[in-house]
Short mmCIF file of C-alpha atoms in Angstrom, two decimals:
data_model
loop_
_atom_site.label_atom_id
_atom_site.label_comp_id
_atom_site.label_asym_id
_atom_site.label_seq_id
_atom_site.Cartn_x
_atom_site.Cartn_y
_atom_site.Cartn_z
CA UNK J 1 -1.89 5.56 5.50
CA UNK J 2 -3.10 3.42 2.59
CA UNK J 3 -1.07 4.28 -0.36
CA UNK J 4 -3.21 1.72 -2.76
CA UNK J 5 -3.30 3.89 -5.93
CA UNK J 6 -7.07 3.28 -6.66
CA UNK J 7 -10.18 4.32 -5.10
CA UNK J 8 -13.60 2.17 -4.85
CA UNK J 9 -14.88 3.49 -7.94
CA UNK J 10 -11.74 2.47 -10.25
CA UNK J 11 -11.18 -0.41 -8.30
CA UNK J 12 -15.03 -1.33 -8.91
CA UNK J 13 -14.57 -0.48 -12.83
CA UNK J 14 -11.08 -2.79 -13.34
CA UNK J 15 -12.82 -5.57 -11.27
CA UNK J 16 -15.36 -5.90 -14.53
CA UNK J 17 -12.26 -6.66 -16.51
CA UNK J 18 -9.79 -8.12 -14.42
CA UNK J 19 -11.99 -10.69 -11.41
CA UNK J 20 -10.20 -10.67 -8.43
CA UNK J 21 -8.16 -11.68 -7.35
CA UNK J 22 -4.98 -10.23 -8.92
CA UNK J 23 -1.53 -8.35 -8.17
CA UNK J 24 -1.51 -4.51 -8.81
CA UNK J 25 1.43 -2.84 -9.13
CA UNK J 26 2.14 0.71 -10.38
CA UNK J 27 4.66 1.70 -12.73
CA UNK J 28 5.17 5.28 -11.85
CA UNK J 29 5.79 4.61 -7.87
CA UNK J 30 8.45 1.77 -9.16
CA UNK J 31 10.36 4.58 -11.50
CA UNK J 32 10.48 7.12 -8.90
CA UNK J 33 11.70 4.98 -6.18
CA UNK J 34 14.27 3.53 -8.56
CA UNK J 35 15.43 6.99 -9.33
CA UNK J 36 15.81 7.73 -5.45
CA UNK J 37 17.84 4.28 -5.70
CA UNK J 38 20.32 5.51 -8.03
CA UNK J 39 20.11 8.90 -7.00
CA UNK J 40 21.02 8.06 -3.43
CA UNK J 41 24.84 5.67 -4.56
CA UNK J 42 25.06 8.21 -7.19
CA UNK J 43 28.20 9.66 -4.68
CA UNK J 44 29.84 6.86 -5.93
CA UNK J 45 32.11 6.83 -9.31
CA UNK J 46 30.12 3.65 -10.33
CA UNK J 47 26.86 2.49 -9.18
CA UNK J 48 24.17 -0.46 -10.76
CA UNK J 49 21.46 -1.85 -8.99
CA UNK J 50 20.64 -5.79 -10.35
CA UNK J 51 17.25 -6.19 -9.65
CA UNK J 52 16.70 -9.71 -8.14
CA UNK J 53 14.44 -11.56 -10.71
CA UNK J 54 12.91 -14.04 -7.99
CA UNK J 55 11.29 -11.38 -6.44
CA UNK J 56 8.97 -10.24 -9.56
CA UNK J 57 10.01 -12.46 -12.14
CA UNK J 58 7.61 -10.57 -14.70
CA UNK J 59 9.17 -9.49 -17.99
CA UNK J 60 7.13 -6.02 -18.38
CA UNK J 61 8.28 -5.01 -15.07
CA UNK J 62 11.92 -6.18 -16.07
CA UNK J 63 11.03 -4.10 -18.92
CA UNK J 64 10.35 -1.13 -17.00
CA UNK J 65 13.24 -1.42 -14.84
CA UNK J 66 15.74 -2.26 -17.74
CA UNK J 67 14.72 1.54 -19.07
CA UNK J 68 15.58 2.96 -16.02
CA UNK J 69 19.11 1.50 -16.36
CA UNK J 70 18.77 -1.58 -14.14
CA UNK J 71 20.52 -5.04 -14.32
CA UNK J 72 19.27 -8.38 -13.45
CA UNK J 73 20.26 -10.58 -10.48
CA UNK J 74 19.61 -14.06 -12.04
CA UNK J 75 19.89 -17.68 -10.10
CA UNK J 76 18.28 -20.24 -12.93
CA UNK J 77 17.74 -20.98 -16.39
CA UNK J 78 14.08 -19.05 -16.46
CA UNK J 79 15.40 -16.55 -14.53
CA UNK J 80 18.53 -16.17 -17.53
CA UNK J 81 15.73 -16.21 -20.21
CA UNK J 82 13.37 -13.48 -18.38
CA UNK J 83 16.44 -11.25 -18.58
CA UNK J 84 16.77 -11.75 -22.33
CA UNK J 85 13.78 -11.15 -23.28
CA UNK J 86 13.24 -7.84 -21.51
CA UNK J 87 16.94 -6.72 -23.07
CA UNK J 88 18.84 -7.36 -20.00
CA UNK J 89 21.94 -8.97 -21.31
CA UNK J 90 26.23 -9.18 -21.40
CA UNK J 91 27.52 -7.94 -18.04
CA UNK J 92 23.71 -6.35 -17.15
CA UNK J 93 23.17 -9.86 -15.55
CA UNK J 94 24.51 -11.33 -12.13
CA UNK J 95 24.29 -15.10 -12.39
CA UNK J 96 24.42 -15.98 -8.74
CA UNK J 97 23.71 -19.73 -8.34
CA UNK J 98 24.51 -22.30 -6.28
CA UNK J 99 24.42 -25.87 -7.16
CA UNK J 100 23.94 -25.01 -10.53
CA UNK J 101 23.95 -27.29 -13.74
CA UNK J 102 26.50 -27.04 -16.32
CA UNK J 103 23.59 -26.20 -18.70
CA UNK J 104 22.77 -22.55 -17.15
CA UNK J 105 26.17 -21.69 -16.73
CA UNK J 106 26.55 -22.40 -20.44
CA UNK J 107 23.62 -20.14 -21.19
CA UNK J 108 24.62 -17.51 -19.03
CA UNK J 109 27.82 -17.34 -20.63
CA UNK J 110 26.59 -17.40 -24.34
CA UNK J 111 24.51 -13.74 -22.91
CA UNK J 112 27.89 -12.59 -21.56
CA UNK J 113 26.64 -12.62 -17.91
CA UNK J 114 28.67 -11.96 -14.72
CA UNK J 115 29.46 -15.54 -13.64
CA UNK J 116 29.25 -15.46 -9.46
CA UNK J 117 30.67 -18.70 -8.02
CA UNK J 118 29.28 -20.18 -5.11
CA UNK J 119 31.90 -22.56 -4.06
CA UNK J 120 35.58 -23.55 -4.88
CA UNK J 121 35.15 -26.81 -6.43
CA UNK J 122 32.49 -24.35 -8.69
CA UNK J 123 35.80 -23.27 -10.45
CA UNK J 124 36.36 -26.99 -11.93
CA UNK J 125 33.64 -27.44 -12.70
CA UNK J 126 32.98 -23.74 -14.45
CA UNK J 127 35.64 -24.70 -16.37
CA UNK J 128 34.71 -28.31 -17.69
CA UNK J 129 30.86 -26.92 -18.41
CA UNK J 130 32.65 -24.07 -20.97
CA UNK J 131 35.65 -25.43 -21.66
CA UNK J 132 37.74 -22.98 -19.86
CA UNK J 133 36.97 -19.93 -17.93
CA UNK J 134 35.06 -16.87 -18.49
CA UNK J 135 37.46 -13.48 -18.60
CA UNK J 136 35.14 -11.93 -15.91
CA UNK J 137 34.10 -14.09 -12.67
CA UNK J 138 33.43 -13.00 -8.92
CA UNK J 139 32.92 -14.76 -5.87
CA UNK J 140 30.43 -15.20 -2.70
CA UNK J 141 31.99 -14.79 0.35
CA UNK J 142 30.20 -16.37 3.48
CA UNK J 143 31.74 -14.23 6.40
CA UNK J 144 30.87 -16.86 8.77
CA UNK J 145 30.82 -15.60 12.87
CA UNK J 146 32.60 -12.73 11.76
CA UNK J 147 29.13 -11.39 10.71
CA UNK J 148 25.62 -11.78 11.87
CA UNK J 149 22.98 -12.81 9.44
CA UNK J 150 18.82 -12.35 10.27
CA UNK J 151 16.35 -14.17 10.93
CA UNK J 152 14.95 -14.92 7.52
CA UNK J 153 18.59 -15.90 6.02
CA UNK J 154 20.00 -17.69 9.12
CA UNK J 155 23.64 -17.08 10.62
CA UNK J 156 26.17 -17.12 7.73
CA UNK J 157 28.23 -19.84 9.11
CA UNK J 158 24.68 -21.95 8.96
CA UNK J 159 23.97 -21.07 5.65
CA UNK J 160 24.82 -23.15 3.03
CA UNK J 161 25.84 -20.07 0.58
CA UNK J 162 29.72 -18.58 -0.44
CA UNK J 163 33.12 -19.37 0.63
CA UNK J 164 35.28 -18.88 3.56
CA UNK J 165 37.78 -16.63 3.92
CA UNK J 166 40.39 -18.42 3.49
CA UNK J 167 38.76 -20.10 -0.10
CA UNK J 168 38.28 -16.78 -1.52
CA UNK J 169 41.80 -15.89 -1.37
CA UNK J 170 42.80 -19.69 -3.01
CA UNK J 171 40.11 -19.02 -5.26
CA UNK J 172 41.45 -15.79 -6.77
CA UNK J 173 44.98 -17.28 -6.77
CA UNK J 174 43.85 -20.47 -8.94
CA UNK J 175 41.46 -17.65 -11.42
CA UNK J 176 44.46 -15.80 -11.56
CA UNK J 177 46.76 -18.75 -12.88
CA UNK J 178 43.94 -19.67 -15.43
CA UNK J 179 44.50 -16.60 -17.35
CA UNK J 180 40.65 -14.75 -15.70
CA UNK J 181 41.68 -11.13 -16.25
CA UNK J 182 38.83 -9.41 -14.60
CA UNK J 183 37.24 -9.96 -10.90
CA UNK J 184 34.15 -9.12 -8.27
CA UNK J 185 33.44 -9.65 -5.05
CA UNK J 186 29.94 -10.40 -3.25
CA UNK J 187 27.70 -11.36 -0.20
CA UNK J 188 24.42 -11.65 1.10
CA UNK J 189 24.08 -12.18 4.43
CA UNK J 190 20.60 -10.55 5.36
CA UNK J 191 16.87 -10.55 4.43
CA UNK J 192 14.39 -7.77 4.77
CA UNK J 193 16.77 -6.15 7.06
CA UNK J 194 15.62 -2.45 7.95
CA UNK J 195 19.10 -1.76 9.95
CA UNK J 196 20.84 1.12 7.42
CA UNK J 197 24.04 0.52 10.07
CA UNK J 198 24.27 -3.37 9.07
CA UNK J 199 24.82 -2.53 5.07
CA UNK J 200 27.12 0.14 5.84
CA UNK J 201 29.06 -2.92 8.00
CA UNK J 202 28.36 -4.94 5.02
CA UNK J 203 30.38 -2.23 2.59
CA UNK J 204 32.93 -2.17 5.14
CA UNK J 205 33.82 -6.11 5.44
CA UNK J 206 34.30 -6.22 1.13
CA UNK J 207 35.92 -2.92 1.06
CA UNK J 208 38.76 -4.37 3.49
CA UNK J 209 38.11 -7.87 2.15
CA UNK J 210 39.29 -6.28 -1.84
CA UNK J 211 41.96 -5.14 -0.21
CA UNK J 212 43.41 -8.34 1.29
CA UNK J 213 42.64 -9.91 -1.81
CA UNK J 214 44.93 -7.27 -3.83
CA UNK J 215 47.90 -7.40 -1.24
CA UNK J 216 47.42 -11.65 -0.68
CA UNK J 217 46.63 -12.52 -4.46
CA UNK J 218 47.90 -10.06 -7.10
CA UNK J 219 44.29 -9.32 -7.86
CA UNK J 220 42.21 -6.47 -8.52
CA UNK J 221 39.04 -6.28 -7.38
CA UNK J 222 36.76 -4.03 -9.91
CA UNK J 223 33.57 -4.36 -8.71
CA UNK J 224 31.59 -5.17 -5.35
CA UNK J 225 28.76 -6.51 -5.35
CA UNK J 226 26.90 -5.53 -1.74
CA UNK J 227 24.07 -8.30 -2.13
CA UNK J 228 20.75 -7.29 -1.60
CA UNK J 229 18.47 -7.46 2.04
CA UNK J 230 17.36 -4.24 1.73
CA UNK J 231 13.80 -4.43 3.77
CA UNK J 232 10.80 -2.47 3.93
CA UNK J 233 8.56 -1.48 6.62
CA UNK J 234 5.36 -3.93 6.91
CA UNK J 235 4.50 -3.20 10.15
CA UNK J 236 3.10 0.13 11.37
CA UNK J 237 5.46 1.98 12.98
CA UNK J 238 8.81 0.80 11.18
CA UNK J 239 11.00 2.83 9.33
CA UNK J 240 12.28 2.56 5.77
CA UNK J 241 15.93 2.23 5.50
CA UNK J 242 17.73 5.60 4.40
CA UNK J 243 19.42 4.57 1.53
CA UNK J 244 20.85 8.12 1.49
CA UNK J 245 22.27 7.41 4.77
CA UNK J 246 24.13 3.83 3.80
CA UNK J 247 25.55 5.79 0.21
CA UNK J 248 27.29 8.13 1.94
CA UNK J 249 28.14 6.50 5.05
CA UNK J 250 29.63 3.97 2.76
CA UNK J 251 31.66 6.30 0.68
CA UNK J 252 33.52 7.44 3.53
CA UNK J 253 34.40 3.88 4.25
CA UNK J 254 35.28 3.63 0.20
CA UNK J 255 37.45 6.85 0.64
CA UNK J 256 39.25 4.90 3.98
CA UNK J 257 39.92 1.45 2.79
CA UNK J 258 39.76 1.94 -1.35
CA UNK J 259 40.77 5.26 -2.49
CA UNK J 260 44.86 4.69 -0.53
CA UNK J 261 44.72 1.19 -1.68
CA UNK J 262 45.05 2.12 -5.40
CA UNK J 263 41.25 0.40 -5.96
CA UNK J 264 39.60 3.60 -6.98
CA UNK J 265 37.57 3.66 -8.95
CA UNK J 266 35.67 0.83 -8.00
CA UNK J 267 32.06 0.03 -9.01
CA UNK J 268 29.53 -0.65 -6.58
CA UNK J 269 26.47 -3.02 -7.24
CA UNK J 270 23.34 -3.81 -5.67
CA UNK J 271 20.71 -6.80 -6.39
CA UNK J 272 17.94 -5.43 -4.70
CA UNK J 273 14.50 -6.75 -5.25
CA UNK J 274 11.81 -6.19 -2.18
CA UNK J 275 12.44 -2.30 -1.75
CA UNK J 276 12.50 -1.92 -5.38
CA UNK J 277 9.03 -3.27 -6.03
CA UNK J 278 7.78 -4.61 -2.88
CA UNK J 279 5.61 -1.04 -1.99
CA UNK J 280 4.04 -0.94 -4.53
CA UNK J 281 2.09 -4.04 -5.29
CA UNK J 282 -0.57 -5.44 -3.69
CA UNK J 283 -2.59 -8.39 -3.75
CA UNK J 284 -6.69 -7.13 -4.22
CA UNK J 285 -8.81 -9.78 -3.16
CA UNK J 286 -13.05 -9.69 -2.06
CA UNK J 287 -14.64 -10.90 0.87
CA UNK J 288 -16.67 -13.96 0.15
CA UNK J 289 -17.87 -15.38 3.54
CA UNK J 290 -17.52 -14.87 6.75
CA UNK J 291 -17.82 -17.47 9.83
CA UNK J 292 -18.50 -16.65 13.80
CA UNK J 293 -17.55 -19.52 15.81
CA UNK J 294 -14.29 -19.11 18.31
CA UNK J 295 -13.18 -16.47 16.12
CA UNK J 296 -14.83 -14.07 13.73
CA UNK J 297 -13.48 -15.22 10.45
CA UNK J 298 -13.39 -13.25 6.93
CA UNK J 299 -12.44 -15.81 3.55
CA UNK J 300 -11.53 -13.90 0.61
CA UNK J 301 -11.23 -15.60 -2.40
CA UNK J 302 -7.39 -15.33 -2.28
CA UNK J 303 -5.30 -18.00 -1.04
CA UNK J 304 -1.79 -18.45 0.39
CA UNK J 305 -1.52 -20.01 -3.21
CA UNK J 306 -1.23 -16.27 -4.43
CA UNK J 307 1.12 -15.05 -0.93
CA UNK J 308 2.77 -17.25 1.02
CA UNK J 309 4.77 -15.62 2.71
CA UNK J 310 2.17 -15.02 6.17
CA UNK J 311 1.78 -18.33 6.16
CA UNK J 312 5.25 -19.08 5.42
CA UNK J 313 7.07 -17.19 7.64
CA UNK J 314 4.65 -15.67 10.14
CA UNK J 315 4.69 -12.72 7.90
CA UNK J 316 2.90 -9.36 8.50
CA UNK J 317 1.41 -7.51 5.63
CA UNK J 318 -0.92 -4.86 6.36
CA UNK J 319 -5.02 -4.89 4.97
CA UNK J 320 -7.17 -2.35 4.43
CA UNK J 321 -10.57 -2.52 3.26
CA UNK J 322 -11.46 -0.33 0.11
CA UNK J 323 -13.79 2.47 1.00
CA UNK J 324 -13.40 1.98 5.00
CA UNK J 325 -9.76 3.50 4.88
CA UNK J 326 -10.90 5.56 7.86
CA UNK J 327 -13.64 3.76 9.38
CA UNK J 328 -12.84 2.77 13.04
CA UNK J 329 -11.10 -0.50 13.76
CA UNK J 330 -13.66 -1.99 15.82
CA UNK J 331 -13.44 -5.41 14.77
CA UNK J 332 -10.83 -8.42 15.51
CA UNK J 333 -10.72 -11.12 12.37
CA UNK J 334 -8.08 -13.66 11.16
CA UNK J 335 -8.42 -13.10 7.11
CA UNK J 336 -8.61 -16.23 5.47
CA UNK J 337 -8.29 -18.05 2.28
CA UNK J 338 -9.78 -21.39 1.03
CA UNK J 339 -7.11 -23.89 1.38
CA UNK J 340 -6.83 -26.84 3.29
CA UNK J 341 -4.47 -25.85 5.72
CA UNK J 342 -4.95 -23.73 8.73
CA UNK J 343 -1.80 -21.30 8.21
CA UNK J 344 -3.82 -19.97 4.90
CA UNK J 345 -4.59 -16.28 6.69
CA UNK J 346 -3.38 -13.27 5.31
CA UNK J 347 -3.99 -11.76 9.05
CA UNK J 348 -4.76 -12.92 12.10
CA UNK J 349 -6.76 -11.40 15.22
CA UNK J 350 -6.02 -8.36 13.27
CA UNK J 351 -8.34 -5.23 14.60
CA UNK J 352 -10.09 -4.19 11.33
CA UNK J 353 -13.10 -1.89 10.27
CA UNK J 354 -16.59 -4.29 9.43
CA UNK J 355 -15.83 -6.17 6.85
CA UNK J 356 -19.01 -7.49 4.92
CA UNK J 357 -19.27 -9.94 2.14
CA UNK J 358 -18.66 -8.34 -1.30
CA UNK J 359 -15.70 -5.81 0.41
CA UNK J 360 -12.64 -5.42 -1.28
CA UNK J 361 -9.88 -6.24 0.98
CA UNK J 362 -6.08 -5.20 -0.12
CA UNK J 363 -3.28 -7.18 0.83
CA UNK J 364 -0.01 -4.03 0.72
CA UNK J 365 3.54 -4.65 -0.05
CA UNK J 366 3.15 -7.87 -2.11
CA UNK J 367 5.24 -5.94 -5.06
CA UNK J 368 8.40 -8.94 -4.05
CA UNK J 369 8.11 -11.98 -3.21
CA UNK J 370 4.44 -12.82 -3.86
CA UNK J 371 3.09 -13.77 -7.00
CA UNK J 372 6.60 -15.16 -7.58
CA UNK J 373 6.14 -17.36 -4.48
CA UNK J 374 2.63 -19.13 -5.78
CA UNK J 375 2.24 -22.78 -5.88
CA UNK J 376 -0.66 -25.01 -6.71
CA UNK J 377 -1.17 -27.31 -3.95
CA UNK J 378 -4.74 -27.96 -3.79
CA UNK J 379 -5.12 -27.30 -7.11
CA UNK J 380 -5.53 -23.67 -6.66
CA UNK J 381 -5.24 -21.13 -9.34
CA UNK J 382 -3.10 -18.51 -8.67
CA UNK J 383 -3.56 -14.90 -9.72
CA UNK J 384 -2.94 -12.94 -12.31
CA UNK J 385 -0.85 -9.11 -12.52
CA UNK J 386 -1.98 -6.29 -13.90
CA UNK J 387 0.17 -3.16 -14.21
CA UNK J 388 -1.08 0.52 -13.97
CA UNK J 389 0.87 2.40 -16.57
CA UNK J 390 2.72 5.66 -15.93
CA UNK J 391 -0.50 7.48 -17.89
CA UNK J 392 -3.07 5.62 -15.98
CA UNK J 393 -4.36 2.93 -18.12
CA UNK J 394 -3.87 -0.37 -17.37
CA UNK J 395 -1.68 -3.34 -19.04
CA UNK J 396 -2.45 -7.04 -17.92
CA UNK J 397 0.87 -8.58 -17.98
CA UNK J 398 -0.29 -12.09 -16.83
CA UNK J 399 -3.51 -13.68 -16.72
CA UNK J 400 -5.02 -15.60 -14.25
CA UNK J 401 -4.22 -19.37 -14.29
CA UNK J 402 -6.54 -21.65 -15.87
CA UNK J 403 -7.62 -25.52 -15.07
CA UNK J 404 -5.94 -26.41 -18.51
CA UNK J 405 -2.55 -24.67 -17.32
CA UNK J 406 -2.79 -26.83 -14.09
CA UNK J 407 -3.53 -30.25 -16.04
CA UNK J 408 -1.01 -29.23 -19.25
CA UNK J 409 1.72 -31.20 -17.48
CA UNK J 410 -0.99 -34.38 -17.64
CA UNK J 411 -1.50 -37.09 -20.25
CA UNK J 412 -5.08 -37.77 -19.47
CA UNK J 413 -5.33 -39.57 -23.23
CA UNK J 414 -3.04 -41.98 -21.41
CA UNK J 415 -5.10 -43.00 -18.94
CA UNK J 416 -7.45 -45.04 -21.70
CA UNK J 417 -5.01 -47.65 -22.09
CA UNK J 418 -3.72 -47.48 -18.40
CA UNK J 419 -4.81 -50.27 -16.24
#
């Protein structure tokens, strides 16, 4: 089922203000999922979810999410400066990075973010970028073979992310010495994972891992950050992971490892950003031609400029066609867009109703990872967003690129005395 929040006629009506194509993405369905979010780790004594910027770097939706209590998972400069203008700042922001210049560490410092190394040698250099270390700083941990990644992220001990077991525990021991009085712990080992049993493992391996650290280093561990991974169901037929399931499947692990090591209470952190948003965008696009040679072919005036990630990563994303929700699936197209490269469909062989010129054709789930994913190869303009409040009006919170954005990085008065 289709759960696109506008039918033909509005869609019809916005189109005369807002040419597709463009990212929808509705503010109520984001608020009410969030509150399941936090309802659902609410078993435990602490709980914050840091949304993952990359995945909708937007600062309205930042906005919305800030109100609603949320932190930001940051991992660059922009990402630092999206945060602070939507008024997610101090210890609200994870800055995870990795091969990061001394310049963003100094800003994320001067907004009082959480500082989350990447590497050892990170601890140096940390420390010559500010001048000595921040009180608060946690660490990645790459598990290696002792956990199994995806196949988005890779295996952990192919990754190029964190630090091995037996650097975290140096790590904390050399933080300790330099007078850092408060510490976390984090990994991310997974992408779009819809296993609820691999984050539960996932709680498990930091819960025991804080406690090594406490009986190995002197330290104590006050917060863990879980990572993010979370996935959501593209396909037909897949399941969305029970977050309810994880929380409290977790908290009896919390209750086994934490609570008799004298780590209680400790607070427990997400940086979700797909199954926070990812529902409930979508990428509205029309049908502009149509082709029958050794396939039947649909172009839309999208372009894997606006979503890569089909032609990225194989991707699925389901499409329906506005007004033929229910209209029999009689046809067999590869949805394309207009760029010069052949792995610019949105679906292929996919069985479809009729699909004429003029149609509007919805790309679902795009809410994460899809605007924020554009590029300009091409020289194609990618699309704007548009939000649909809570009351039902609508906000445009970016426009549509323009030929002067694409050349403002030119000096075409240059070119007079160029030879």
């Amino acid at each position: 089922m289709s759960n696109f929040p506008l039918n033909k006629d509005q869609l019809v009506e916005l189109n005369k203000t807002y040419s597709t194509p463009f990212y929808l993405y509705d503010e109520k369905a984001i608020r009410e999922n969030m509150a399941y979010f936090k309802k659902a780790f609410s078993v435990f004594p602490v709980f914050r979810e840091y949304f993952a910027v990359k995945a909708l770097p937007n600062p309205y939706i930042l906005k919305v999410l800030e109100s609603v209590g949320c932190g930001g998972d940051c991992s660059s400069l922009p990402e630092l400066m999206l945060c602070e203008k939507s008024g997610i700042t101090g210890k609200r922001i994870m800055f995870t990075s990795n091969n990061t210049p001394a310049e963003e560490y100094v800003y994320a410092q001067k907004l009082g973010a959480i500082i989350n190394l990447d590497d050892i040698t990170h601890i140096d250099y940390l420390k010559k970028s500010l001048g000595k270390l921040p009180d608060t700083i946690c660490f990645r941990y790459n598990p290696g073979p002792l956990k199994e990644g995806n196949a988005i992220i890779g295996k952990p001990e192919e990754a190029k992310y964190g630090l091995t077991r037996e650097q975290v525990i140096e790590a904390y021991k050399i933080c300790k010495a330099e007078g850092v009085e408060h510490f976390g712990l984090h990994t991310m080992v997974a992408s779009n994972e819809l296993n609820p049993d691999y984050f539960v493992e996932t709680a498990r391996l930091l819960f025991e891992l804080a406690v090594e650290i406490k009986e190995k280093c002197g330290v104590r561990i006050e917060f863990v950050d879980l990572g993010g991974g979370v996935g959501i169901p593209y396909k037909p037929g897949q399941k969305k992971v029970d977050l309810e399931y994880v929380a409290t499947e977790s908290k009896k692990i919390y209750d086994e490892v934490i609570v008799p090591a004298g780590l209680d209470p400790l607070e427990i952190y997400y940086e979700c950003g797909r199954p926070i948003t990812g529902p409930y965008g979508w990428l509205v696009t029309k049908a502009i031609h149509e082709k029958h040679i050794y396939r039947e072919y649909i172009g839309v005036d999208a372009t894997m400029a606006d979503l890569m990630r089909p032609g990225m990563y194989g991707a699925y994303h389901e499409v329906t066609v506005v007004g033929k929700e229910n209209a029999p699936k009689d046809h067999v197209y590869d949805v394309t867009g207009s760029l010069c490269e052949n792995c610019d469909k949105f679906a292929v062989q996919r069985e479809l109703p009729e699909i004429e010129t003029g149609d509007y054709v919805i790309i679902h789930d795009a809410g994460a990872h899809g605007r924020a994913m554009g590029f300009n190869y091409n020289g194609k303009l990618r699309a704007g967003e548009i939000l649909l409040r809570s009351d039902g009006t609508f906000k445009q919170i970016r426009r549509r690129e323009t030929v002067e954005d694409y050349f403002a990085t030119l000096d075409f008065d240059g070119l007079k005395d160029f030879e």
